[in-house]
Coordinates of C-alpha atoms and ligand atoms in Angstrom, one line a residue:
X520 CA 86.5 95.7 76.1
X521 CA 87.6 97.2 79.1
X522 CA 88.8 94.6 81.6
X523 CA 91.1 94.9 85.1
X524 CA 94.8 94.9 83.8
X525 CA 96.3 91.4 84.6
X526 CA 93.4 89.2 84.3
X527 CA 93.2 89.1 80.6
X528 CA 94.0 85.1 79.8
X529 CA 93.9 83.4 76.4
X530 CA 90.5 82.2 76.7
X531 CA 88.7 85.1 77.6
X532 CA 90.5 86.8 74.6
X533 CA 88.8 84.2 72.7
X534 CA 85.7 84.7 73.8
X535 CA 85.5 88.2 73.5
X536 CA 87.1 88.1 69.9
X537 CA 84.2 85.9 68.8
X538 CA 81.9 88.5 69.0
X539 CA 83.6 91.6 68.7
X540 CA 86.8 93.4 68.3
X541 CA 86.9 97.2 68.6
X542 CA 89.4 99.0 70.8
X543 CA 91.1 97.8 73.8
X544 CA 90.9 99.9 76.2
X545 CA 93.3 100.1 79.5
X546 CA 92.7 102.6 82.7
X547 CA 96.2 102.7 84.1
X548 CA 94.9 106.2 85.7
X549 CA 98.3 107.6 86.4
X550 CA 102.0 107.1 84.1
X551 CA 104.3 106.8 86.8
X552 CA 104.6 103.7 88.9
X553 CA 105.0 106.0 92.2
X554 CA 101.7 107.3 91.6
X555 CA 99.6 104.2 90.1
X556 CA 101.3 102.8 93.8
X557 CA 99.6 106.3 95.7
X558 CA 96.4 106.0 94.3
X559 CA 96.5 102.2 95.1
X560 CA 95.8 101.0 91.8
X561 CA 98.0 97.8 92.2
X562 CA 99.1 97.6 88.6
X563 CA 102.9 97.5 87.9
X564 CA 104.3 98.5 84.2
X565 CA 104.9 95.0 84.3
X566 CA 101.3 94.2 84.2
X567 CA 100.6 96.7 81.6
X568 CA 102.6 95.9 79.1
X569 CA 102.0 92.4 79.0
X570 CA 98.8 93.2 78.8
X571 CA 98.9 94.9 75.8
X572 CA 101.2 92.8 74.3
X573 CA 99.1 90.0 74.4
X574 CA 96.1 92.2 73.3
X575 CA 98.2 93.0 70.4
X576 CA 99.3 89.5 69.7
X577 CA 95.4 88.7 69.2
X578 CA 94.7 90.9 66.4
X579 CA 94.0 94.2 68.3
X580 CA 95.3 97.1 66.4
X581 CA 93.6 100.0 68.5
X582 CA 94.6 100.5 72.3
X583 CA 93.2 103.4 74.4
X584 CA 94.4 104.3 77.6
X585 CA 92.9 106.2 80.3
X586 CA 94.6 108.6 82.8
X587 CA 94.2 111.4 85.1
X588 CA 96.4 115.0 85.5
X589 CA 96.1 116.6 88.8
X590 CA 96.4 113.5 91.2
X591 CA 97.4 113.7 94.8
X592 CA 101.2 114.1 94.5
X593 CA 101.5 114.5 91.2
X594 CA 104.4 116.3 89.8
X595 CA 105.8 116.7 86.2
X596 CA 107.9 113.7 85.9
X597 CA 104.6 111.9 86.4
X598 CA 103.0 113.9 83.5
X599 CA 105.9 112.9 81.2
X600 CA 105.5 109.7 82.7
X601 CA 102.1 109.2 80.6
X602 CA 103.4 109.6 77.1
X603 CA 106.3 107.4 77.9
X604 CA 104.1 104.4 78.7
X605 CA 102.1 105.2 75.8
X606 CA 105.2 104.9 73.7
X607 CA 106.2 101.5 75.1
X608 CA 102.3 100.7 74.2
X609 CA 102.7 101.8 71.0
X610 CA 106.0 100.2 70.4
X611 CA 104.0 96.6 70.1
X612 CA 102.0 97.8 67.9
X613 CA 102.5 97.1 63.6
X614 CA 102.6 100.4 61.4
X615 CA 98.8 100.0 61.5
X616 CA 98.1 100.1 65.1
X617 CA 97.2 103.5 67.6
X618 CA 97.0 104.3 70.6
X619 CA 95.1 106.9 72.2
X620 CA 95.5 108.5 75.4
X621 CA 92.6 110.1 77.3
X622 CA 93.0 112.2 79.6
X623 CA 90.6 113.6 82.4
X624 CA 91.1 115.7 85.3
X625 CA 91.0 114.2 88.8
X626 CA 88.0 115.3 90.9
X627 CA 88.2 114.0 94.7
X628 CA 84.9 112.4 95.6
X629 CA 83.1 112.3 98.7
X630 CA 83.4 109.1 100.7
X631 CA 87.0 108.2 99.4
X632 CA 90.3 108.6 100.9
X633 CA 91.1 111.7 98.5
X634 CA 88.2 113.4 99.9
X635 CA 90.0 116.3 101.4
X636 CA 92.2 116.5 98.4
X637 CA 92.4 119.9 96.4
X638 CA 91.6 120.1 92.7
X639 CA 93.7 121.7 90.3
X640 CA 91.9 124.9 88.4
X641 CA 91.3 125.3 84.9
X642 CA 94.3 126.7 84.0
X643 CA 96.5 124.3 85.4
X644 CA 94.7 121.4 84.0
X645 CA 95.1 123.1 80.7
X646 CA 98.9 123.8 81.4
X647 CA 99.1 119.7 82.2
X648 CA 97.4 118.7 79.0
X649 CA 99.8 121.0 77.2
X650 CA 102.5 119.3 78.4
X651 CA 101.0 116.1 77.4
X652 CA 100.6 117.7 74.1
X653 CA 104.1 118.5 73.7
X654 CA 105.4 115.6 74.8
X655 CA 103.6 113.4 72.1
X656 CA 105.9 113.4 69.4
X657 CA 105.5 110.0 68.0
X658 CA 103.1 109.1 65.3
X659 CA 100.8 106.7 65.8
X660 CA 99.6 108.3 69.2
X661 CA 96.4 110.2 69.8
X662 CA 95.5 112.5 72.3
X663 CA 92.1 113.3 74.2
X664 CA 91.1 115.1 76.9
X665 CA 88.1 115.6 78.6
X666 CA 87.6 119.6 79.0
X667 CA 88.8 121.2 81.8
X668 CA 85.8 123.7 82.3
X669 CA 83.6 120.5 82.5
X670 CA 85.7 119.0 85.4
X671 CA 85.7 121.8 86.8
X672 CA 82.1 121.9 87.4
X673 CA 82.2 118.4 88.1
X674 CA 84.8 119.4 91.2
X675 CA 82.4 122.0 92.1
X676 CA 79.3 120.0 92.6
X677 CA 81.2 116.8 93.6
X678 CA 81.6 118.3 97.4
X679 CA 78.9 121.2 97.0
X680 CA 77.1 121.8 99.8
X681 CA 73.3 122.9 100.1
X682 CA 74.1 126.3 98.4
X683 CA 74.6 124.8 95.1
X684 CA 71.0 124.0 95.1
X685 CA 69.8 127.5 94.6
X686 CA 73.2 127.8 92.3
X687 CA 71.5 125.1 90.0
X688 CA 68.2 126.8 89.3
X689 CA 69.9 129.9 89.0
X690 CA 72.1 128.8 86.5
X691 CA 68.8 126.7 84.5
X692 CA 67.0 130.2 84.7
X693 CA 69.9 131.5 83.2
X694 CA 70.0 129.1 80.2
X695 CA 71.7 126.2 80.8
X696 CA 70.7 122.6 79.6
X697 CA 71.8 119.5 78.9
X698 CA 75.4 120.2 80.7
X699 CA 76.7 117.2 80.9
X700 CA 77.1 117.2 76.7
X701 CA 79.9 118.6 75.7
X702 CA 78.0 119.8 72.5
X703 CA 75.9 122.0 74.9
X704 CA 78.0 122.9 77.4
X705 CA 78.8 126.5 78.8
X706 CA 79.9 127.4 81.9
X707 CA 78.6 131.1 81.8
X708 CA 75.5 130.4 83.2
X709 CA 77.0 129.3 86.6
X710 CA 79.5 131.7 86.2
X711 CA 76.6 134.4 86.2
X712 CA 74.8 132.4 88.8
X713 CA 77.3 132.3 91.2
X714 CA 78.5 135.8 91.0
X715 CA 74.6 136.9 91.8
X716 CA 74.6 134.3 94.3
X717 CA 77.9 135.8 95.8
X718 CA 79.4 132.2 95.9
X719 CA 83.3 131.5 95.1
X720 CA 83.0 128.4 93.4
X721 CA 86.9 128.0 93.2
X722 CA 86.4 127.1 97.3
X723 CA 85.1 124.0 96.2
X724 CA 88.1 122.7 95.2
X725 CA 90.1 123.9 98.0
X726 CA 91.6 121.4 100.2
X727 CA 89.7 120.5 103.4
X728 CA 91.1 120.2 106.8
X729 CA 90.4 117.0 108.5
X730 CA 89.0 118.3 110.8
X731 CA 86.4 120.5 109.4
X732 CA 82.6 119.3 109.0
X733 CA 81.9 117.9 105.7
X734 CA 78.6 118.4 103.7
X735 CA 78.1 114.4 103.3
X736 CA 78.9 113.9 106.7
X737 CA 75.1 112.9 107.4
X738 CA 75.1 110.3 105.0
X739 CA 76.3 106.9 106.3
X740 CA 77.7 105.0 103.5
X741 CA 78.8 102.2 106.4
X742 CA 82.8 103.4 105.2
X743 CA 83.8 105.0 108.4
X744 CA 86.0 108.0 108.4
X745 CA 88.8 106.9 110.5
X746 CA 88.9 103.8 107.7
X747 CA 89.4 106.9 105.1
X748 CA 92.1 108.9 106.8
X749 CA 93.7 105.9 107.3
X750 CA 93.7 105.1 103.7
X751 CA 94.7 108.4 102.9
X752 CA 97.8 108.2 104.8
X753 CA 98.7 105.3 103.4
X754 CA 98.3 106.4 100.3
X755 CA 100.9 109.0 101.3
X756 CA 103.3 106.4 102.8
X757 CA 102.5 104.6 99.4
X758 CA 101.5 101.5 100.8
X759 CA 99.0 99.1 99.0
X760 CA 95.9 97.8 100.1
X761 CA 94.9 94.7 99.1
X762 CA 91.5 94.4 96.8
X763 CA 89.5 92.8 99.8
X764 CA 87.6 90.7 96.8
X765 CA 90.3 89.1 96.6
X766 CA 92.2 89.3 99.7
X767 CA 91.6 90.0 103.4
X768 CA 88.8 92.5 104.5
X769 CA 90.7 95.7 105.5
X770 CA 87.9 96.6 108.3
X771 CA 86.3 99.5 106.0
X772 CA 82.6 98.8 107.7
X773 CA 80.4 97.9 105.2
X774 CA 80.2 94.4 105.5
X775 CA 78.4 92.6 108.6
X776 CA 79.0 89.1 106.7
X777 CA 75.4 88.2 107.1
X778 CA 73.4 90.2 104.4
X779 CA 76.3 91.9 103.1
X780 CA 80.0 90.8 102.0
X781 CA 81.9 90.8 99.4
X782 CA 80.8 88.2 96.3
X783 CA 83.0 87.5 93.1
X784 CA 81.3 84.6 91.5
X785 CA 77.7 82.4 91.7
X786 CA 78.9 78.7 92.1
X787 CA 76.9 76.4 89.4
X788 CA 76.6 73.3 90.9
X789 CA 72.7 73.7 91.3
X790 CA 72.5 74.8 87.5
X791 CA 72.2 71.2 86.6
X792 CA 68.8 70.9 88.2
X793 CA 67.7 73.9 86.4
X794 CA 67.4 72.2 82.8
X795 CA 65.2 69.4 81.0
X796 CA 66.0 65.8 81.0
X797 CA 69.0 65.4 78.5
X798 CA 70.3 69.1 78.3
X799 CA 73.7 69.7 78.5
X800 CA 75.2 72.1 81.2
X801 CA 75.1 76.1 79.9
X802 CA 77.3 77.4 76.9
X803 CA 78.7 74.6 76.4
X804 CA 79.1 73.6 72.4
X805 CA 79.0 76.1 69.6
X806 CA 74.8 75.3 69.7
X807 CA 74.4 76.8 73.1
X808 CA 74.9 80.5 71.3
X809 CA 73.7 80.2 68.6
X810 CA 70.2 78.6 69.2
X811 CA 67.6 81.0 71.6
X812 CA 64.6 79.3 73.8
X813 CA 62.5 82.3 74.4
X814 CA 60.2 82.4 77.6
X815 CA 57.8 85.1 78.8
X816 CA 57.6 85.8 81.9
X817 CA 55.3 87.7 84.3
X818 CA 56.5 89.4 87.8
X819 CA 54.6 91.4 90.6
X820 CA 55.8 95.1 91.4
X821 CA 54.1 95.8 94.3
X822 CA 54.7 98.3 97.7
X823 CA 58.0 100.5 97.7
X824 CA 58.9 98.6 93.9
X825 CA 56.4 101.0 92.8
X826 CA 58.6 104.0 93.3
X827 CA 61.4 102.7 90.3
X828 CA 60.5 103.6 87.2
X829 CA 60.4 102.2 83.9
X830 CA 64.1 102.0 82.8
X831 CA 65.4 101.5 86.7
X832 CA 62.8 98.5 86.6
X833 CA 64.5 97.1 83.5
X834 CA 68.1 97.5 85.2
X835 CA 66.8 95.8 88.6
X836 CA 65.4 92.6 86.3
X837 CA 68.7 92.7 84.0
X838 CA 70.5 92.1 87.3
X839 CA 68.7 89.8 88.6
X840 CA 68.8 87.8 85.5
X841 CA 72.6 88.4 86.0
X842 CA 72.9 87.4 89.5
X843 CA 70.4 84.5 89.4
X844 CA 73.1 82.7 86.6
X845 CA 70.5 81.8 84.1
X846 CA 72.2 81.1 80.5
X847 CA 71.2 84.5 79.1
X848 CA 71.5 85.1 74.9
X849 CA 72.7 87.7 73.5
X850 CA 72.3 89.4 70.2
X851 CA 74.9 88.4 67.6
X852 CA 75.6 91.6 66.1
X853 CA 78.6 94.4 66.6
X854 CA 77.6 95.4 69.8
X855 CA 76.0 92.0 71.3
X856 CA 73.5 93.0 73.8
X857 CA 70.9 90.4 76.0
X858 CA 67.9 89.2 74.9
X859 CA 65.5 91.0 77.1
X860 CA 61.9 92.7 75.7
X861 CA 59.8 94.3 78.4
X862 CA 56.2 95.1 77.8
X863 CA 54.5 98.4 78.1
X864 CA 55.8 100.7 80.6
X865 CA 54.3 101.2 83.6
X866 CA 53.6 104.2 85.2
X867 CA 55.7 105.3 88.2
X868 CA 53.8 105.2 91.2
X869 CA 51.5 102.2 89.6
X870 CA 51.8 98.5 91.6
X871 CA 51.3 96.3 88.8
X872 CA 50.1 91.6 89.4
X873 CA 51.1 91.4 85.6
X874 CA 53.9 93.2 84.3
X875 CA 56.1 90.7 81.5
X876 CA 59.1 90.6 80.1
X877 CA 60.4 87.9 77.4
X878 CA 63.9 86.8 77.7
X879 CA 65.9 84.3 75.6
X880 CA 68.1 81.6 77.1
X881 CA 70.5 79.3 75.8
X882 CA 69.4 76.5 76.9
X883 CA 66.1 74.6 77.8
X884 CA 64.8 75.8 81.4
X885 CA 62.3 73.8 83.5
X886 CA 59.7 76.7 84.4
X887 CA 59.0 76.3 87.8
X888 CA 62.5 76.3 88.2
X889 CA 63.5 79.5 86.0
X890 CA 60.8 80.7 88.6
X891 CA 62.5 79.7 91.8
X892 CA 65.9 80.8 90.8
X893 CA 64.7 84.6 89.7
X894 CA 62.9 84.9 92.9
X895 CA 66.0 83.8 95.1
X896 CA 67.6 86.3 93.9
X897 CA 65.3 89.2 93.4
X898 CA 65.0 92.3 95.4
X899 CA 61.3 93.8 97.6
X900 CA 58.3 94.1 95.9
X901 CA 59.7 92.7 92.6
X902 CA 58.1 88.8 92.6
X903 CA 58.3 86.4 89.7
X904 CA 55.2 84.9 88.9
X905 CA 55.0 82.7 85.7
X906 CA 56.8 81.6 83.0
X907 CA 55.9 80.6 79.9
X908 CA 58.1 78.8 77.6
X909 CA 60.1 77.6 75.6
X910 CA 59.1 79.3 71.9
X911 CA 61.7 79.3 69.2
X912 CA 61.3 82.9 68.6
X913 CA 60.5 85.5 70.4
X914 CA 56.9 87.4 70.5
X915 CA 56.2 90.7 70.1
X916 CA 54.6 92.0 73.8
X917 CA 51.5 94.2 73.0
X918 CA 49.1 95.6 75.5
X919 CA 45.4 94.4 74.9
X920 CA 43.4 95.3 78.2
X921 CA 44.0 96.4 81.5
X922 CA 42.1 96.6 84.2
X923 CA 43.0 99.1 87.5
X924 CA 42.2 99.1 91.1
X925 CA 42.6 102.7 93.0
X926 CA 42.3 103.1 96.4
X927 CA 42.0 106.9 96.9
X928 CA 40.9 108.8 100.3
X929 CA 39.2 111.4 98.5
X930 CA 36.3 109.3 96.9
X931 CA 35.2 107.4 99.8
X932 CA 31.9 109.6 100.1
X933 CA 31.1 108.0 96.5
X934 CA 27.0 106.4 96.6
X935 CA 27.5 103.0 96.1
X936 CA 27.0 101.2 93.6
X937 CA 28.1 103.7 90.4
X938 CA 29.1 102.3 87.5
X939 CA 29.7 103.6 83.9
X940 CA 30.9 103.2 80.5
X941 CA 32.9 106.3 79.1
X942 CA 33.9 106.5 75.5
X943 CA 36.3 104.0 74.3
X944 CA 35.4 101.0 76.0
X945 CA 36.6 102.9 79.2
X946 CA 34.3 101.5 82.7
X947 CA 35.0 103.0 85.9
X948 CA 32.9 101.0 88.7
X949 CA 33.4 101.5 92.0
X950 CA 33.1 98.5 95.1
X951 CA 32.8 98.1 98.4
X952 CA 35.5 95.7 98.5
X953 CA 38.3 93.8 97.3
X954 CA 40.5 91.0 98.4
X955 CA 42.7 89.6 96.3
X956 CA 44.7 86.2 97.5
X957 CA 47.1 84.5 95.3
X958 CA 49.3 82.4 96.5
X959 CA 51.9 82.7 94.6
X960 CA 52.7 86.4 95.8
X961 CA 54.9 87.0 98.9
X962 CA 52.9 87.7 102.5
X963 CA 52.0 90.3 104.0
X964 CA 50.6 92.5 101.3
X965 CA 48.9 95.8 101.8
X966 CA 46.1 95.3 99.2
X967 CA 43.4 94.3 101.4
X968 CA 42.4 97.2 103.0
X969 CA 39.1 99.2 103.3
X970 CA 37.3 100.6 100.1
X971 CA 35.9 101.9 98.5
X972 CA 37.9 101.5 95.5
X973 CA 37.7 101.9 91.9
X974 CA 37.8 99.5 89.1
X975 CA 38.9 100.8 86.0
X976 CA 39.0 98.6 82.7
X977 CA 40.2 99.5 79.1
X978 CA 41.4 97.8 75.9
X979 CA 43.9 99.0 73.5
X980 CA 44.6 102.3 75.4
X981 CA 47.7 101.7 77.0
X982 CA 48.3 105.6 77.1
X983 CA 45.3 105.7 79.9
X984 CA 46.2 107.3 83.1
X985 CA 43.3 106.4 86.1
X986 CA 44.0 109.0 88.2
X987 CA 43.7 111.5 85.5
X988 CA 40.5 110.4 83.9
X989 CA 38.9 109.8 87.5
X990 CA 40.6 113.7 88.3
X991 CA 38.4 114.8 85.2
X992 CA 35.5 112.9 86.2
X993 CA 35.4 114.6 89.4
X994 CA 36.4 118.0 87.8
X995 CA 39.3 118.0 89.9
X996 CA 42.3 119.7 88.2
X997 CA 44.9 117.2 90.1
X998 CA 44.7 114.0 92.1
X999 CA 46.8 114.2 95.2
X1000 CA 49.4 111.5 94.0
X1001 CA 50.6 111.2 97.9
X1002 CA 47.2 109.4 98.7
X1003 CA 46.4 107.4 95.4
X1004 CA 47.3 103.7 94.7
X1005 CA 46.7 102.4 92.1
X1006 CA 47.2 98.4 91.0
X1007 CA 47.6 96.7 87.7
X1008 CA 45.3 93.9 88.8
X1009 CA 45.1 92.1 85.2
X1010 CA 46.8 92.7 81.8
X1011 CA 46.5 90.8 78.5
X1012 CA 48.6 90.5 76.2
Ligands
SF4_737 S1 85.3 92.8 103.1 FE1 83.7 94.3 103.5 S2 84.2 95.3 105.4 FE2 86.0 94.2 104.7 S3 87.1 95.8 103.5 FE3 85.9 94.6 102.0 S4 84.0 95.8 101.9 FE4 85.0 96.5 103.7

């Protein structure tokens, strides 16, 4: 696990070490406590080492640590600083134990305090890794580092600017792939591309005047920039800000306190209401984890929800499961992950009235209910229709039939009535009209609009694409996606 240093009670060492127990991992970022107090990390040694003394105390025998070379301010005591905390780490530790230090190089980010920051090179961030290596003497301690070359890059393209743009395809035409993998990675390519380009990528890790225009400066994160210099000196003056999560807002300007402000926990009060007749509350008893109730349930993706694709759609649901509270189950194997199976994947740009997922609880959820609590705290154009529910195992979700609706400019000189039946059980039948009303879907919605449209049907062939088997029926070589909709009006599965 990787958890905030200092909140790591008994209990949730418990609970973590009934399902798994790898590493324990630690981000104290910088060794020294000077610098941990510049780059406001508000952890003491203190902290730390009780930490891991209590980590070690519960059976952990493997402790990683993560830290940065090349902060703001850093100097070589603070280097040293790193394997000297490590040893103190270690020093809990039986014979068996190790601890491993990893070791990246900082890269200032836009919209943080350390903006204007300069980077260190390559050859400075290997001369501060060799230190590290030098310093490590004592067995029982590992050392990893992620490669300077890479980071630089990342320092590069961090504050790029519009340039970079043509810097990226000239670098792709050039051979590079798959970058970000260390297994793949060489920086010739944008070596190569930049000197054809005539850019000096080492400015990008110059440091910035405060005054000078930034690329980002267009983009309004609701941070404002005063709020960042101020920050920045106080970093400087190395004095903390408090975590406003758990403090007092320091006035950064994202929150208005209506839509948006800081949230740490959903109270459960209402979660009683939530279950059948005679349940007990959520996880509570050895049964509650151990025993799934799995319930399928069906959700609307309609207007700008169309735009997320498969896997973002999957992450948007998983955190509304989250954030709605529901008693989600989890797998009980080495790396426990929730019980979530979403059907076939819809293509991006399709609106969809029957998109399911299956998702197994803990405990015993009244439907209408589960319903209401997923759609309080869903997000536009994702809508939560039905569930169905419980079964004691879960079901595998196969496509049967869909049918589609398109609305397209381009075929509204279509004779009316045409209807066919292509190979495959494939029928394509156009209509003057459609209107669909269900009242179960969130008002207004842009479905009812002028046809014609087309209604296209199939069974078993959930690799069909509509716009491209209507693009071949009217020998078209592309469908302009820009004026295509297309809804999943019914599925069955
Ligand atoms: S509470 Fe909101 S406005 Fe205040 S510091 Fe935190 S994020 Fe910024």
């Amino acid at each position: 696990p990787s958890l905030r240093v200092g909140t790591l009670t008994a209990q949730i060492m418990e609970e973590i070490k009934s399902v798994r127990k790898t590493g324990f991992t630690m981000a104290p970022e910088a060794g020294s406590e000077r610098l941990r107090r510049l780059i406001n990390k508000g952890i003491t040694e203190a902290d730390l080492l009780d930490t891991a003394k209590k980590a070690y105390e519960a059976g952990w025998l493997n402790m990683k640590l993560y830290f940065m070379v090349g902060l703001p301010g850093e100097e070589a005591a603070d280097v040293e600083a790193i394997i000297a905390l490590a040893e103190k780490v270690r020093g809990f530790t039986k014979r068996r134990g190790q601890v491993t230090i990893s070791v990246g190089t900082f890269v200032p980010k836009p919209h943080t305090p350390f903006q204007w920051e300069p980077q260190i090179g390559i050859d400075e961030s290997r001369r501060r890794i060799g230190l590290l290596k030098k310093a490590r003497k004592r067995r029982g301690i590992k050392l990893k580092w992620h490669e300077p070359r890479m980071s630089f890059l990342e320092g590069v393209f961090s504050r790029g600017d519009r340039r970079l743009f043509d810097l990226l395809i000239c670098a792709w035409k050039k051979g590079a792939r798959l970058t970000g993998w260390s297994d793949y990675f060489s920086l010739t390519p944008f070596l190569e591309a930049a000197k054809e380009l005539d850019i000096e990528l080492t400015d990008y890790l110059r440091a910035i005047p405060e005054d000078a225009p930034l690329p980002w400066d267009h983009i309004d994160t609701g941070v404002k920039k005063g709020y960042l210099l101020e920050e920045r000196a106080r970093a400087y003056a190395l004095k903390r800000t408090e975590d406003c999560r758990r403090g007092r807002c320091q006035g950064c300007g994202v929150c208005d306190f209506k839509t948006i402000k800081p949230v740490t926990y959903i109270k459960r009060d209402e979660d009683q209401d939530l279950l059948h007749p005679g349940r007990s509350l959520f996880g509570q008893g050895k049964q509650a984890h151990t025993h799934h109730y799995f319930y399928t349930i069906s959700y609307s993706k309609l207007g700008d929800a169309r735009f997320l694709g498969h896997l973002d759609t999957m992450r948007a649901i998983e955190r509304i499961l989250r954030r709605s509270g529901l008693p989600i189950g989890h797998s009980r194997g080495f790396h426990p992950h929730p019980l979530i199976q979403f059907g076939d994947a819809l293509p991006l740009g399709y609106e969809s009235l029957g998109a399911v997922f299956s998702v197994g609880l803990t405990d015993v959820i009244i439907c209408k209910k589960l319903i209401e609590r997923l759609n309080s705290h869903s997000v536009d154009g994702l809508f939560f229709l039905d569930a169905v529910g419980p079964r004691p195992r879960k079901t595998l979700i196969k496509l049967k039939k869909r049918r589609y609706y398109l609305w397209w400019r381009g075929i509204d000189s279509i004779r009316l009535p045409l209807e066919e039946t292509l190979d495959g059980d494939i029928r394509i039948k156009f209509t003057n009209t459609i209107s669909f009303f269900d009242t179960r879907l969130p008002l207004p919605w842009p479905w009812n609009q002028k046809g014609p449209f087309c209604m296209v049907s199939t069974e078993d062939n959930e690799r069909l694409r509509p716009e491209k088997l209507l693009a071949t029926w009217f020998e078209r070589r592309t469908i302009d996606v820009r004026f295509l909709r297309t809804l999943v009006v019914e599925t069955i599965y």
